[in-house]
Amino acid sequence: MKKPALERPVLLDVQDITRLYGPAKGCEAIDFQLHAGEVLGIVGESGSGKSTLLRVLAGLEAPDAGRVVYRRHAGEDVLDRDEAELDLYAIGEARRRALLRLEWGLVHQNPRDGLRMGVSAGANIGERLMAQGQRHYGQLRATGQEWMRQVELDPGRIDDAPRTFSGGMQQRLQIARTLVTRPRLVFMDEPTGGLDVSVQARLLDMLRTLVRQLGLSVVLVTHDLAVARLLAHRLMVMRRGQVVETGLTDQILDDPQHEYTQLLVSSVLTP
Amino acid sequence: MHSMTNARPRLTVSGLHKQFLLHGQGGLEIDVMRDLSLTLHAGECLVLAGRSGIGKSTLLKMLHGDYCIDQGRIRLHFDDGTLDLETLPAYAWHGLRRDVIGYVSQFLRVVPRVAAVDVVMEPLLARGADEAESRQRAETLLARLNLPERMWQLPPGTFSGGEQQRVNIARGFIGEHPLLLLDEPTASLDATNRDVVIALIGEAKARGAAMLGIFHDEDVRDRVADRLLPLDDSLGARTAFTPNVQETLS
Amino acid sequence: MDGYNFAYLDEQTKRMIRRALLKAVAIPGYQVPFGGREMPMPYGWGTGGVQLTASILGADDILKVIDQGADDTTNAVSIRHFFQRVAGVETTTATTAADVIQTRHRIPETPLRSGQILVFQVPIPEPLRFIEPSEQETRLMHALEEYGVMHVKLYEDIARYGHIATTYAYPVKVDGRYVMDPSPIPKFDNPKLDGNPALMLFGAGREKRLYAIPPYTRVESLDFEDHPFEIQSWEHTCALCGSDHSYLDEVITDDKGGRMFVCSDTDYCQTRRGEVA
Ligand SMILES: Nc1ncnc2c1ncn2[C@@H]1O[C@H](COP(=O)(O)OP(=O)(O)OP(=O)(O)O)[C@@H](O)[C@H]1O
Ligand SMILES: Nc1ncnc2c1ncn2[C@@H]1O[C@H](COP(=O)(O)OP(=O)(O)OP(=O)(O)O)[C@@H](O)[C@H]1O
Ligand SMILES: [Mg+2]
Ligand SMILES: [Mg+2]
Ligand SMILES: [Zn+2]
């Protein structure tokens, strides 16, 4: 048999990112590469800098130092050469926001931050499509209903406003709204946080399926190691703004090397 | 049984060491493995033997990427070259597991809410296989392992140990990986289902899969093993306590 | 005229507004901030439009002022008197005779010609305001052409009412670039914005913003392929002139529920009646 093709193009190249609000508050000297099709989990205790790092990666907050480079060519054939590599904070804000709006996706921990609570579920799902220029109401609506089914929401509620939905339903709606344009790269901050266990399980299963079907690359922040085990291929462990250990998810959870990771893993029952 | 004449090595392990350093327990060092070497060929099943705690599961987990490789070399051999696992970057492992290294753990790791049949077919879907065809194959395997059809659509969380293990076995064998790691797959099975697993192992050999297994049941071992690798204390299980000062975590 | 500069505003302010207008004309649909002055009338009475009119008015210009199409409402009359007093200009009610027309919430039915200037009074200049309260953010959204939310609003209309229910201040895209609030004109008037030979200026007094549509500029009303933009239509004709193609107002004629429909553009209606007669 032939050697398997294991090389994956680098999608996101994170170089020495620092964003500090105070000593050990924020994130410091973070270096890693995200490969196409990979789900990278960022775990660590509360206040360790996970969300800060995610904001910097997602283009929402400029770092004090370092670069975030997005390689658009990764896994694709034809693209404008000049645009093949984007240095996230060297390109203008216009380009950066367009990237986040059109090619990337961001799932907030609190669905209220990611949804328009006053407009209908259908409009929420359709917004990114409309931003991309889709101008057919009937198609937008059909796509909206299809995605509601996909995330296990009743398509009959397409005209209801998200504030009439439960927390778990809102979170699923936010995910549908984000994934409807099939972004290549998705950032998620505690996507299952604050949900009860059975809702969380549905959501996890759904995310696993979507990752596989859409070939998503994901950076996932969570402090829940069970969630990390189920979703992430690879983990990065943060403490006081720094990365203390990275590796294959199973290795980090089953054979942690760093003192802090061992403590983190042992303080949780069977992740 | 097995002809060694034209068999090629699929896996070579040399000079493998493994030590666990437990920071939380005053820097307890557990030396599990020293200088272990082995060769595994296509189409054979090598069975690990040795007392409990000697490091059999540890070896499989190192081969599966679950445990770090401290020292030594693990190489996979292909027609067009070799692959060193001790230097393989973390991102490459999930591709390797998807296409090359299969693993049947002792216990099923349940994914909440996912139906048994979906658990089984997932390794095929991960390769982009057709959904209907994958489901068909998963159902065939579950039927062979005598899991009642009414259970196929249920999440295995509430299944008995033996039922869960059969789901696990089906999931492990469905991908027909060229290298299979088997950690006591028959431990909680009855005689009928043990026979099915033995048949599955036979079929895997026939298609050229290399297998490294742990079987406590001597009857099963005799029926599947082409060779035996006895692990003894010279290869590990030495525990040393290093009384260094523990850095406190805050 | 004593005590006032020509057209009330001092020359420096007028120069400043004209400079802003030049910029607005150069970037059709783009909102230009200007350092507005307090005018001797309350906001809501068209102070934005009045400042623009004051800045562009020449002594020889003939001015027309309309309020929802009518020349004879209190608002229209008082603004007309204001300019008669502070600029001494000639005024008219005839659309064809006017050089400058200041308007609140209508575009005259009579086609405008090249050389005419239409000045709109604008209460809320920002079309994105309904979704985004922050001025800084809306500026950025314009700069980045982040206009997806405009269609979210129209989508909501259709989802709720089965059709686009927005009937006035219907958003447009100017010259394929800026989304613009055409002021609360009925959507009936939107097609008149497109390729109009006249220069159209928009002034918002409270928010101190002005913007422009230069002559012959492409102006599209936002819509969906399967719910195209449509103007209002009436089953009635004008009770006075019989017009079946102008914007009609419903007028209550007595306290027994009697009503009729008449042209909202009084000059247009009278002209037609004169012609018929
Ligand atoms: N905008 C800010 N201004 C000042 N300090 C901040 C700001 N954002 C975060 N911090 C501080 O930086 C540190 C890291 O915060 P961050 O939100 O990244 O943590 P986290 O790992 O996401 O924690 P959690 O798991 O609780 O969400 C904290 O001490 C926090 O108080
Ligand atoms: N993650 C771990 N952390 C610390 N020590 C470990 C870990 N995994 C295994 N060990 C230790 O390594 C030694 C070998 O364990 P292993 O599970 O490999 O034994 P085994 O040969 O499979 O035994 P059994 O037949 O009972 O399953 C034991 O002393 C065990 O405690
Ligand atoms: Mg956080
Ligand atoms: Mg074992
Ligand atoms: Zn009339």
CSV table of N, CA and C and ligand atoms in Angstrom, one decimal, chain B residues 56-58 106 183-184 214, ligand 4:
chain,number,residue,atom,x,y,z
B,56,LYS,N,1.0,-3.5,28.3
B,56,LYS,CA,0.5,-3.9,27.0
B,56,LYS,C,-0.4,-2.8,26.4
B,57,SER,N,-1.4,-2.3,27.2
B,57,SER,CA,-2.2,-1.3,26.7
B,57,SER,C,-1.4,0.0,26.4
B,58,THR,N,-0.4,0.3,27.2
B,58,THR,CA,0.4,1.4,27.0
B,58,THR,C,1.0,1.4,25.6
B,106,GLN,N,-10.7,-1.0,24.8
B,106,GLN,CA,-11.4,-2.0,25.6
B,106,GLN,C,-12.8,-1.6,25.9
B,183,ASP,N,-7.4,-4.0,21.8
B,183,ASP,CA,-7.2,-4.1,23.3
B,183,ASP,C,-8.3,-4.9,23.9
B,184,GLU,N,-8.1,-6.2,24.1
B,184,GLU,CA,-9.1,-7.1,24.7
B,184,GLU,C,-10.5,-6.9,24.1
B,214,ILE,N,-4.3,-7.7,22.3
B,214,ILE,CA,-4.2,-8.2,23.6
B,214,ILE,C,-5.4,-9.1,23.9
D,4,MG,MG,-4.5,-3.1,29.4
